[in-house]
Tab-separated table of C-alpha atoms and ligand atoms in Angstrom:
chain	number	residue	atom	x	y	z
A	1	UNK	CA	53.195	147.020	0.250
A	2	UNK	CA	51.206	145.759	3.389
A	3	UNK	CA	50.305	142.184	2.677
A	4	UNK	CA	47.363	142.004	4.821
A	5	UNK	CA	45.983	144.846	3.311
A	6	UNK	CA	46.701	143.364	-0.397
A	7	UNK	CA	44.766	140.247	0.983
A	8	UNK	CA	41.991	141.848	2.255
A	9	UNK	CA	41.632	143.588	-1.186
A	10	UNK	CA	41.630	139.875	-3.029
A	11	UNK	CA	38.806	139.181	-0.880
A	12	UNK	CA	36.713	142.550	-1.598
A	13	UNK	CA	34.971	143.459	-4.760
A	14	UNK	CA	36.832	145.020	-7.729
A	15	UNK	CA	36.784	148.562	-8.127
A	16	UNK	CA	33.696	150.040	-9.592
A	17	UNK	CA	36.169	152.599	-11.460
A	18	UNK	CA	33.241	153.557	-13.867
A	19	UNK	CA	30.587	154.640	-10.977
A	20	UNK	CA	33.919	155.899	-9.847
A	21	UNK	CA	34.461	158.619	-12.381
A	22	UNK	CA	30.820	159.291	-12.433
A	23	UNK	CA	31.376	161.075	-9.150
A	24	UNK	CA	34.147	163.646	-11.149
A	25	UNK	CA	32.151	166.021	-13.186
A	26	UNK	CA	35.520	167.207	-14.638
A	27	UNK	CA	36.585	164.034	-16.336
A	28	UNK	CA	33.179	164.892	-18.998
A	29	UNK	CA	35.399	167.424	-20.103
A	30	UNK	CA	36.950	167.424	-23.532
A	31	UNK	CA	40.064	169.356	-24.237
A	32	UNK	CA	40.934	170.311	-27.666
A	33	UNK	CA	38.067	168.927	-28.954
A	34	UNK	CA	38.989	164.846	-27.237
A	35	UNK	CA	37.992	163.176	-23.858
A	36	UNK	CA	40.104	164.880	-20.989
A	37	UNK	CA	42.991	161.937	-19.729
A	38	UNK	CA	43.961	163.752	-16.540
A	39	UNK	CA	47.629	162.130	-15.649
A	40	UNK	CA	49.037	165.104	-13.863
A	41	UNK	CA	47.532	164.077	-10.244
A	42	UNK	CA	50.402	164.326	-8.564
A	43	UNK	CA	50.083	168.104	-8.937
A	44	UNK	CA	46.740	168.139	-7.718
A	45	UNK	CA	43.599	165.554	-7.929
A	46	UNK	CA	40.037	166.165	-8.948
A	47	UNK	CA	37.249	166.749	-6.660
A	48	UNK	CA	34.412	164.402	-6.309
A	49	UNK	CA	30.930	165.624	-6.404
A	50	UNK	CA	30.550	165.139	-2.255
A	51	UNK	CA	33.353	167.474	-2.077
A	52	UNK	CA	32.455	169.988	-4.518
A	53	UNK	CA	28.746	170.278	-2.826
A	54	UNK	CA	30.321	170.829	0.617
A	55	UNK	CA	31.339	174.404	-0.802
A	56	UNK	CA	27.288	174.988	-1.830
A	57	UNK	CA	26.139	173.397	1.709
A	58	UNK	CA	28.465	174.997	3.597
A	59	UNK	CA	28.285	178.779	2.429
A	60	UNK	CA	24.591	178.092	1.538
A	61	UNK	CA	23.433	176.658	5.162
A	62	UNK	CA	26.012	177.484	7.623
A	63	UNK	CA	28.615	180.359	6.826
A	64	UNK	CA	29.866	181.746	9.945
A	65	UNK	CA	33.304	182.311	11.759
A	66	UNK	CA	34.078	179.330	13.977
A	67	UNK	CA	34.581	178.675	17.764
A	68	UNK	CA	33.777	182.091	18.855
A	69	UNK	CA	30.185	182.770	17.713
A	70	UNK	CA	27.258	181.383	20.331
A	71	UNK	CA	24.621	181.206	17.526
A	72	UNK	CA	23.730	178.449	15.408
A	73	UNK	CA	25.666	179.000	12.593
A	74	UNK	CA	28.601	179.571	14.060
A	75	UNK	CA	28.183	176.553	16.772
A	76	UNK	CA	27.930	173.958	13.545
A	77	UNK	CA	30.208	175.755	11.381
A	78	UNK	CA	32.406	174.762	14.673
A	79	UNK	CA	30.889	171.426	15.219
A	80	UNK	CA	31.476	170.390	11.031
A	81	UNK	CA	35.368	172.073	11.085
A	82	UNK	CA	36.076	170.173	14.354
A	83	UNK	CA	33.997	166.886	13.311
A	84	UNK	CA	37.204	166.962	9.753
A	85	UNK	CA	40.144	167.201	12.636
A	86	UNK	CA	38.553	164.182	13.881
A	87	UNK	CA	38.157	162.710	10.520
A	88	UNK	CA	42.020	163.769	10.262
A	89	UNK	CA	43.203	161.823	13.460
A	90	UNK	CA	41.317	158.528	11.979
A	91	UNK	CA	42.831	158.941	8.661
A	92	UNK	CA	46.600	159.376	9.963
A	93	UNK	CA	45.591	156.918	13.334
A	94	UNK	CA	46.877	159.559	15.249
A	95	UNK	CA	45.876	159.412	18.786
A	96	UNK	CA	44.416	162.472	19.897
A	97	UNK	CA	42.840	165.043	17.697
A	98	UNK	CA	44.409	167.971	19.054
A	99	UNK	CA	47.561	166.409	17.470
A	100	UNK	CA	45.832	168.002	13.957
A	101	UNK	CA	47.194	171.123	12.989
A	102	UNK	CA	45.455	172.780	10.181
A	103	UNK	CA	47.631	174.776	7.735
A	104	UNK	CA	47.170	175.588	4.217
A	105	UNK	CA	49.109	172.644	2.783
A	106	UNK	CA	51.948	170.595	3.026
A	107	UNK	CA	54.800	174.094	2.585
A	108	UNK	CA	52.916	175.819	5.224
A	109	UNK	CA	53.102	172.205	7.705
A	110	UNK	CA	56.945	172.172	7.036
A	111	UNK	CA	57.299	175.870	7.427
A	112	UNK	CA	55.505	175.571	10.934
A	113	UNK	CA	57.645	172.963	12.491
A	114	UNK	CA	61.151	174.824	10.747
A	115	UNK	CA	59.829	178.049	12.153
A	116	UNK	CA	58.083	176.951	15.483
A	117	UNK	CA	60.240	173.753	16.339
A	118	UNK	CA	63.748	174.486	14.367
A	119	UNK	CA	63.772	177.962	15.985
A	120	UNK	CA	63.085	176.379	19.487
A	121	UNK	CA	65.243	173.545	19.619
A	122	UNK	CA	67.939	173.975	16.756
A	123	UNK	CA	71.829	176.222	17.550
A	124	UNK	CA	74.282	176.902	15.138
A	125	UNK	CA	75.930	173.566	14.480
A	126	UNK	CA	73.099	171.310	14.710
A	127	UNK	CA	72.084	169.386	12.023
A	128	UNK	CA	69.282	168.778	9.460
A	129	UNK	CA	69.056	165.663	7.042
A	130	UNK	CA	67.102	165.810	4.051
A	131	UNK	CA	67.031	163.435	1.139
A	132	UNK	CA	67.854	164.080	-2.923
A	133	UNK	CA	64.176	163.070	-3.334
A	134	UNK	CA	63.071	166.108	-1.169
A	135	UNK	CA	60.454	168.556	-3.044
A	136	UNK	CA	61.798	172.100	-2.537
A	137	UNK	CA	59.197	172.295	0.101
A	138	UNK	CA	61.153	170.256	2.202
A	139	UNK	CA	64.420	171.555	1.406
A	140	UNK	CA	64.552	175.625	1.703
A	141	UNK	CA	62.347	176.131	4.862
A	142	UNK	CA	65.628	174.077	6.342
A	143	UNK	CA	68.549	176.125	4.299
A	144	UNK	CA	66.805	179.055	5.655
A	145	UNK	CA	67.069	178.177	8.870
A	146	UNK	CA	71.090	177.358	7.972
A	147	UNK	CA	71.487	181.243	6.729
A	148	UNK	CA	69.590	182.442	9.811
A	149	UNK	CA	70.335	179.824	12.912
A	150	UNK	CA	73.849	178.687	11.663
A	151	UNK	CA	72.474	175.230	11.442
A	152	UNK	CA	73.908	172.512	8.271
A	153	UNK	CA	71.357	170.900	6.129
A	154	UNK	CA	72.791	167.061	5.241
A	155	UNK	CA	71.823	165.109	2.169
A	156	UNK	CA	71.234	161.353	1.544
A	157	UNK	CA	72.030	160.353	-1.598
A	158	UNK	CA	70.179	157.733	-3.626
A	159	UNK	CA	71.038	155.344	-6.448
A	160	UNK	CA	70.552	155.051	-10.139
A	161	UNK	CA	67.206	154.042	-9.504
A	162	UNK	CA	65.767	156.987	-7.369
A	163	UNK	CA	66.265	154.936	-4.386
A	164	UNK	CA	67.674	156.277	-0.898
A	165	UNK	CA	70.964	154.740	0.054
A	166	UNK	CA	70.162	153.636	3.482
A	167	UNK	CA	73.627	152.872	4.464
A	168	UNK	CA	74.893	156.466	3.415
A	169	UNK	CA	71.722	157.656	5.935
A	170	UNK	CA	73.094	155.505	8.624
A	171	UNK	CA	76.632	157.150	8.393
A	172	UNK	CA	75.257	160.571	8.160
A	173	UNK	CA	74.468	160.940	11.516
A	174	UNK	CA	76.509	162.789	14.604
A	175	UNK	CA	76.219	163.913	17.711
A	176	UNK	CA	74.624	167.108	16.269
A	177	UNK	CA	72.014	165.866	14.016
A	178	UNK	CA	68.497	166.800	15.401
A	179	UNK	CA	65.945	166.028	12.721
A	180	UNK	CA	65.724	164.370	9.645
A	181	UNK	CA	63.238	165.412	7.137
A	182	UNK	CA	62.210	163.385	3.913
A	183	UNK	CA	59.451	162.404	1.689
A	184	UNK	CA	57.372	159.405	2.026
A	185	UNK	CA	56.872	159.075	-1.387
A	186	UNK	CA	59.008	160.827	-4.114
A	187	UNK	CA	56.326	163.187	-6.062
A	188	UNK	CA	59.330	163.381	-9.072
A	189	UNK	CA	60.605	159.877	-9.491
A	190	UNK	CA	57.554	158.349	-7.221
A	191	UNK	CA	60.004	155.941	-4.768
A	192	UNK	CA	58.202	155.037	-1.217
A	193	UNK	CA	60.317	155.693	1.433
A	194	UNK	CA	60.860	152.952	4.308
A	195	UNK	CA	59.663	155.792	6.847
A	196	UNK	CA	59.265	153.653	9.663
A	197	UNK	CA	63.311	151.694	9.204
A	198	UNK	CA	64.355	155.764	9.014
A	199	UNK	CA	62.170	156.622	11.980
A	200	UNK	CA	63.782	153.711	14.047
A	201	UNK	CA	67.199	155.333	12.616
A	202	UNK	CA	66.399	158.383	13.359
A	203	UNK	CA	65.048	157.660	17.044
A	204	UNK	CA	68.287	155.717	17.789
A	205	UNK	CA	70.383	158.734	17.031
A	206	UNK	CA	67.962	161.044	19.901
A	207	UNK	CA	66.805	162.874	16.448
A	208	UNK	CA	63.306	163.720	15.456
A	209	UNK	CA	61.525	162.700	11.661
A	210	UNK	CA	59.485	164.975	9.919
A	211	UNK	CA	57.900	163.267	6.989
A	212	UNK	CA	56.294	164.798	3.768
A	213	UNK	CA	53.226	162.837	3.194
A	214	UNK	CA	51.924	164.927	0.383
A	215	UNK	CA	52.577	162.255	-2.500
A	216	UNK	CA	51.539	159.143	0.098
A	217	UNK	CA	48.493	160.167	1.734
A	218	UNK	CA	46.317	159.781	-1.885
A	219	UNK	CA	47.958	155.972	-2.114
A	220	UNK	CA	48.200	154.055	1.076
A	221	UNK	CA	46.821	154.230	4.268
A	222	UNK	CA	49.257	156.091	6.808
A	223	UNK	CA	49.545	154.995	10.794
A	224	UNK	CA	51.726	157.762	12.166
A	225	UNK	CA	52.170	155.385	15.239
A	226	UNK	CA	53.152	152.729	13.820
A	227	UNK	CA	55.827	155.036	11.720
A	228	UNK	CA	56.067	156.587	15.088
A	229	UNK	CA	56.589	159.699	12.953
A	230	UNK	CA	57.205	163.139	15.114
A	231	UNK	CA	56.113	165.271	12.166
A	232	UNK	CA	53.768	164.656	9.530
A	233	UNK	CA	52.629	166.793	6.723
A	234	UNK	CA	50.161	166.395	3.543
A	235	UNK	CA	47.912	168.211	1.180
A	236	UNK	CA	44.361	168.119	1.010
A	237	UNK	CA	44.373	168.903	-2.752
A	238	UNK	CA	46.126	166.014	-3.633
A	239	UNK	CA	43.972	163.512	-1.594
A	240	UNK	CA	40.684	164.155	-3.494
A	241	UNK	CA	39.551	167.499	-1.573
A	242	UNK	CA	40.247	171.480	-1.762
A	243	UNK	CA	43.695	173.615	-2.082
A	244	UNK	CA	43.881	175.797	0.479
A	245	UNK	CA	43.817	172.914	3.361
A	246	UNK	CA	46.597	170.512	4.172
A	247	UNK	CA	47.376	169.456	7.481
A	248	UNK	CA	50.022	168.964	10.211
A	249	UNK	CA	50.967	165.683	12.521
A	250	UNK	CA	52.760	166.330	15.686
A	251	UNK	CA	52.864	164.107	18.573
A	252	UNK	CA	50.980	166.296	21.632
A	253	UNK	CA	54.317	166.488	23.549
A	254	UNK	CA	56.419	168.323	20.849
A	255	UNK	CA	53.725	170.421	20.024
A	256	UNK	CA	52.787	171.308	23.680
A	257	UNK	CA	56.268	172.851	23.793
A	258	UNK	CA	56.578	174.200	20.535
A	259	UNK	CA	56.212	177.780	20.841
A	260	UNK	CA	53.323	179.786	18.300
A	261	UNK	CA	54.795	180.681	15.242
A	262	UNK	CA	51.763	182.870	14.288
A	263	UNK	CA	49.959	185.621	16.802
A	264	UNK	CA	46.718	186.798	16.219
A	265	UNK	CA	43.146	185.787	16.732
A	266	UNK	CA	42.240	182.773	18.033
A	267	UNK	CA	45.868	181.262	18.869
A	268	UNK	CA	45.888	182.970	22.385
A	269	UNK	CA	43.942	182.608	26.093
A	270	UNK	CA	44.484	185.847	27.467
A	271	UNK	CA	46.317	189.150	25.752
A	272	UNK	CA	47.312	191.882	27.683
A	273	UNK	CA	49.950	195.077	27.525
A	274	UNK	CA	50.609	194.811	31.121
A	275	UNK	CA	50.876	190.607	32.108
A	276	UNK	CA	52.624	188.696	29.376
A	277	UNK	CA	49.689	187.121	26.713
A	278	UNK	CA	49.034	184.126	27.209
A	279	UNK	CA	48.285	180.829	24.381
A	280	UNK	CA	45.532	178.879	23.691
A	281	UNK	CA	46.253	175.232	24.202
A	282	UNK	CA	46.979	172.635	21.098
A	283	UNK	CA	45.568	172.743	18.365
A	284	UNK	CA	44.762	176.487	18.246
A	285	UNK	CA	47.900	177.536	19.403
A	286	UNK	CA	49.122	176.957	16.087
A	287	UNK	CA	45.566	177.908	14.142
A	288	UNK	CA	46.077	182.291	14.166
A	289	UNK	CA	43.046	183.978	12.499
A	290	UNK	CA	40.166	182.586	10.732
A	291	UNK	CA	41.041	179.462	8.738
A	292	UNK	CA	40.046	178.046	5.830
A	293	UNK	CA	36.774	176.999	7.041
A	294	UNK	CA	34.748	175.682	4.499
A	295	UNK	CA	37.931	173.957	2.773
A	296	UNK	CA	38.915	172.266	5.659
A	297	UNK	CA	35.159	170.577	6.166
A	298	UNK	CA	35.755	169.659	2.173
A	299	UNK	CA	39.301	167.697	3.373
A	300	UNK	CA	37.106	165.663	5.593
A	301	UNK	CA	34.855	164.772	3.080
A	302	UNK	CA	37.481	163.963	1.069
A	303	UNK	CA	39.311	161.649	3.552
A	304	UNK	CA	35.948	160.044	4.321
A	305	UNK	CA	35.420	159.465	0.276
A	306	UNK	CA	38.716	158.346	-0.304
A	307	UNK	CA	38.269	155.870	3.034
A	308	UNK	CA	35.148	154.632	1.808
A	309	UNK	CA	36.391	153.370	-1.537
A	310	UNK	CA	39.534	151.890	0.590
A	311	UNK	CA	43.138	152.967	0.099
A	312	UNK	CA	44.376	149.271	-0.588
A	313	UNK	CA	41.971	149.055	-2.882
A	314	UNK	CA	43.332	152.614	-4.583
A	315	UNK	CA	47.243	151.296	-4.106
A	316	UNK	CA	46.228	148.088	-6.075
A	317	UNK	CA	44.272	149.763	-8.588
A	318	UNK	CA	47.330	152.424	-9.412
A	319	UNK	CA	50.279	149.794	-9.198
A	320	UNK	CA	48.062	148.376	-12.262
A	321	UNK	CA	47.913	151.199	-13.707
A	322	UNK	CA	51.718	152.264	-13.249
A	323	UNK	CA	52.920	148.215	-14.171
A	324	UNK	CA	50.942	149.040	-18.144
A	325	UNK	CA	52.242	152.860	-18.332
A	326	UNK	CA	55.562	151.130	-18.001
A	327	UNK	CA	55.769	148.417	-20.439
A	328	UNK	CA	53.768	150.548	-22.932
A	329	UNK	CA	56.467	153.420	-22.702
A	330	UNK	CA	59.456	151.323	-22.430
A	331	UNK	CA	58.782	150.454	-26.140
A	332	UNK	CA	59.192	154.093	-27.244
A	333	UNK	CA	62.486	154.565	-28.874
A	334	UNK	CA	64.938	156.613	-27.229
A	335	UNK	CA	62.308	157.476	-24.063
A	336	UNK	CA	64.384	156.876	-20.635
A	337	UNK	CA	62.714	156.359	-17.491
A	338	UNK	CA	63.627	158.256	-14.460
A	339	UNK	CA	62.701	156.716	-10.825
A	340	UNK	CA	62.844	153.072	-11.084
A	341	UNK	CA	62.594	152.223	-7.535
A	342	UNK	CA	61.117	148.586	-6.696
A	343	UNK	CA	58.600	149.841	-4.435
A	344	UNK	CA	57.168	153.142	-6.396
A	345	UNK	CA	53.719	155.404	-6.366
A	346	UNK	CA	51.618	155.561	-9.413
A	347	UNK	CA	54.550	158.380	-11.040
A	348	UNK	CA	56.465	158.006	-14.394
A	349	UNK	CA	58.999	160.224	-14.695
A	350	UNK	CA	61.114	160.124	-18.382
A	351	UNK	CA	62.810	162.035	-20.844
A	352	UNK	CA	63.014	161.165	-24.725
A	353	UNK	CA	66.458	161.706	-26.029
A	354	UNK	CA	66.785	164.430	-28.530
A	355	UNK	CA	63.026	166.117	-27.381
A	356	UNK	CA	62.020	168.675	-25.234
A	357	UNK	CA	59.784	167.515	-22.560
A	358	UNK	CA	57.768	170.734	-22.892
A	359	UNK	CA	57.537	170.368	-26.245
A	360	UNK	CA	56.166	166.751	-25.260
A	361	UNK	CA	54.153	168.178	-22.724
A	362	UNK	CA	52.298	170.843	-24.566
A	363	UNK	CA	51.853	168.949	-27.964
A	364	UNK	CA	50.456	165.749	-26.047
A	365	UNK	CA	47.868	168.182	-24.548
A	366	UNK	CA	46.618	168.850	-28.285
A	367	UNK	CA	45.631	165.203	-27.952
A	368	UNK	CA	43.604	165.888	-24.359
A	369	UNK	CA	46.374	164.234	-22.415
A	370	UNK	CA	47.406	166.615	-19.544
A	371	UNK	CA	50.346	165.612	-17.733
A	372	UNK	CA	53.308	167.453	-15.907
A	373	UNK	CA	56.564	169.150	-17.662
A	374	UNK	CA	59.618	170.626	-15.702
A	375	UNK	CA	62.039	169.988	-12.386
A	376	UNK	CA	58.972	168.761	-10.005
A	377	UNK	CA	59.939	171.227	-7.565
A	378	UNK	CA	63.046	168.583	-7.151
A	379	UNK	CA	65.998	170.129	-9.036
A	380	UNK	CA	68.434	168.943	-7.041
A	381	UNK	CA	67.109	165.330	-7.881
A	382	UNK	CA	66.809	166.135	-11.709
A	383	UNK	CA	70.864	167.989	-11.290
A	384	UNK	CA	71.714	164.401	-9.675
A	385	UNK	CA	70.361	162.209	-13.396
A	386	UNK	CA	71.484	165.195	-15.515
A	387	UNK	CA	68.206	166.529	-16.845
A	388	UNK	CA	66.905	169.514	-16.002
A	389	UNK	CA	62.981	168.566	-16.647
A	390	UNK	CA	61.329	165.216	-17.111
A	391	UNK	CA	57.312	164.248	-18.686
A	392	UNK	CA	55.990	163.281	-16.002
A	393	UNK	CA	52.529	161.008	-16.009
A	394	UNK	CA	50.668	160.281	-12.137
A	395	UNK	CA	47.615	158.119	-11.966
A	396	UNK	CA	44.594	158.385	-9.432
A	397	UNK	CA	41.855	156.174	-8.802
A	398	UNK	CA	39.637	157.447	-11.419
A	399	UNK	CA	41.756	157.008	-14.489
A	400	UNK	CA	41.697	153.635	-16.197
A	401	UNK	CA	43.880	150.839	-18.287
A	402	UNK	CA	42.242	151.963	-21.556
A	403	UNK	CA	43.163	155.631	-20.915
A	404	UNK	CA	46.662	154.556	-20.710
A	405	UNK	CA	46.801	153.188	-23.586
A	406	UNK	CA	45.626	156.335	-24.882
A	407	UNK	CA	48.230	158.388	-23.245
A	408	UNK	CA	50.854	155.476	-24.744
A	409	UNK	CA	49.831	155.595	-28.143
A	410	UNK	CA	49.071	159.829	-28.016
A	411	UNK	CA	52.953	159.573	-26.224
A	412	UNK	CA	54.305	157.288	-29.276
A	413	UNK	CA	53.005	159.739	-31.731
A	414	UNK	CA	54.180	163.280	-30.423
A	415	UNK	CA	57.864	162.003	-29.982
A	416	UNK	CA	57.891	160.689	-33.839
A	417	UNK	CA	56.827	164.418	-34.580
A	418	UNK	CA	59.533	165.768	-32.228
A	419	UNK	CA	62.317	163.743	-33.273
B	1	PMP	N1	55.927	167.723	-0.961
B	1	PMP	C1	55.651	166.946	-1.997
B	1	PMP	C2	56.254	165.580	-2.056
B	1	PMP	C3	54.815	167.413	-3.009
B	1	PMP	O1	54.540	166.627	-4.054
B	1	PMP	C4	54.269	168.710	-2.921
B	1	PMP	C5	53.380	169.269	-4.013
B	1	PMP	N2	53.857	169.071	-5.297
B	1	PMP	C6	54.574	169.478	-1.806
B	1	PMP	C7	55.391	168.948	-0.841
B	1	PMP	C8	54.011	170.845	-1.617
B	1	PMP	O2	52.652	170.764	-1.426
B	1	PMP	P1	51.743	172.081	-1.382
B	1	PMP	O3	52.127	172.862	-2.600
B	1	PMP	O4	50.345	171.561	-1.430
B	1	PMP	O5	52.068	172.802	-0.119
């Protein structure tokens, strides 16, 4: 964790969590007749209210296609969808906003740079590394491009606690690796990634880094400079705002030679049967067709929210969270935990010997706990500890101590039925 930032926090105010979840309608909600505890935001987060009334604002004020209208609508339907790519480029510190990409999440970011970049730059022979901890995401955009190009897909391992074995990434690389791809944080087991050691790594060897930000960007404040990151992707549904919006990081010089990897409206300067058509510069080279227009104006209010109640303040806040999740589970008979890394998200992965997790799952949602049941997207992870599911709990800013002891004592209940 970034000491300066943890000081700064000692020297701010605590987190108002209660005005907090005053913002999140959804959190009123009861399920099965009990107060909603909403542990499964690693899947996907709530909305705050500011986000949620962008959708009225937007299609109630100023609902109009963007960058080609010259009427008022359309000029600050244009003026609010550029003003979140700038919003973006602060969030990431990112140098230049036409370094923002919007896509429809994280799987559509990867698939862009596997389709656009890997088809560009990649021959039969080169080579891919990807970690255990990869969401599938992150894995079959790049075994695609293995049955299609010819190219190998590498794999760094990790140890018994979830955590990448940075010596086996070391002596993974050749003279034919091009790119390594991996998480930043682990959405399964919840292990941070030291991104910026691999970048070095990865730099040293003349390859390029891709990183999966999807289960980071909601936790810590991200500096894709100082990562010096190539590639980076994230979600805006799991940082506060909309599905349907996510984003992709590339540095201007990569994407300036990137080829489109989508043809249609908007991507293109001039288009012709007779001269070859010609593309629109960065960003919109990579933007075909209308996009998600009022969604992405929700991301930026998101990003702005989730600024304004400070991401140190958030990581501090969830690593409290996580630390009494822990020792309240670890007294459960026969529960295992999965993903024990030192430096870990706000994600608790286990399994209870001789119960079905989605037996755990489903009868701990009687009790208005919702959390997550099945291989994460990660099997090969889950193949690696032996399991082919895990419970897993994820925390976000809104959810407090006395909810988990909720969830711990709901938890210690269902697996004496099941049992
Ligand atoms: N990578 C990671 C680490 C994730 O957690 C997820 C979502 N579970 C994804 C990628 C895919 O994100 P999306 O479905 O929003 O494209």
């Amino acid at each position: 964790m970034n000491l300066l930032a943890t000081d700064h926090v000692l020297e701010t105010p605590a987190l108002d969590v209660a005005g907090i979840r005053a913002q999140f309608p959804i959190l009123e909600r009861q399920v099965h007749g009990r107060p909603l505890i909403y542990f499964d935001n690693a899947a996907t987060s709530q909305t705050p209210l500011c986000v949620i009334d962008t959708f009225r604002d937007y299609y109630g004020r100023f609902n109009a296609n963007i960058h080609r209208g010259l009427h008022t609508l359309a000029d600050e339907a244009t003026a609010a969808y550029e003003g979140s790519r700038e919003t973006v480029r602060a969030f990431l510190n990112a140098a230049d906003r036409r370094e923002i990409i919007f896509t429809r999440g994280t799987t559509e970011a990867i698939n862009l740079v596997a389709n656009s970049w890997g088809r560009a730059n990649l021959e039969p022979g080169d080579e891919v590394l990807v970690s255990l901890l990869e969401h599938h995401s992150n894995i079959v955009p790049w075994q695609l491009l293995a049955d299609q190009l010819g190219i190998v897909v590498k794999v760094i391992p990790v140890d018994e606690r979830g955590v990448l074995d940075l010596d086996a990434y070391c002596t993974l690389f050749t003279e034919r690796t091009r790119l390594v791809a991996v998480n930043h944080v682990s959405n399964a087991f919840g292990t941070i990634n030291p991104v910026r050691e691999m970048s070095t790594i990865a730099h040293d060897h003349d390859a390029r880094i891709l990183i999966d930000g999807a289960q980071a960007t909601p936790h810590q404040a991200v500096d894709v400079r100082g990562i010096d990151a190539d590639f980076y992707a994230f979600s805006g549904h799991k940082v506060y705002g909309p599905t349907g919006a996510g984003v992709l990081y590339g540095k201007a010089e990569l994407l300036e030679a990137m080829p489109p990897w989508q043809g249609g409206g908007e991507m293109i300067k001039s288009v012709s049967f007779d001269v070859p058509t010609t593309f629109a510069d960065i960003p919109h080279k990579f933007e075909a067709g209308t996009p998600a227009i009022a969604e992405v104006i929700a991301l930026g209010v998101a990003l702005d929210w989730v600024s304004g109640v400070g991401l140190a303040r958030i990581g501090v806040w969830e690593a409290e969270l996580l630390a009494r999740a822990t020792a309240g589970v670890s007294r459960i008979d026969g529960l295992r935990l999965l993903g024990t890394a030192p430096d870990k998200a706000g994600v608790l992965s286990f399994v209870v010997d001789g119960a079905h997790s989605q037996d755990i799952a489903l009868l701990i949602d009687q009790l208005g706990v919702a959390i997550r049941t099945g291989n994460h997207c990660a099997q090969p992870l889950l193949a690696r500890f032996g399991v082919d599911a895990t419970c897993r709990a994820s925390f976000a800013v809104y959810n407090t101590l006395e909810e988990v002891d909720s969830f711990v004592d709901a938890l210690e209940r269902v697996v004496g039925m099941v049992r």
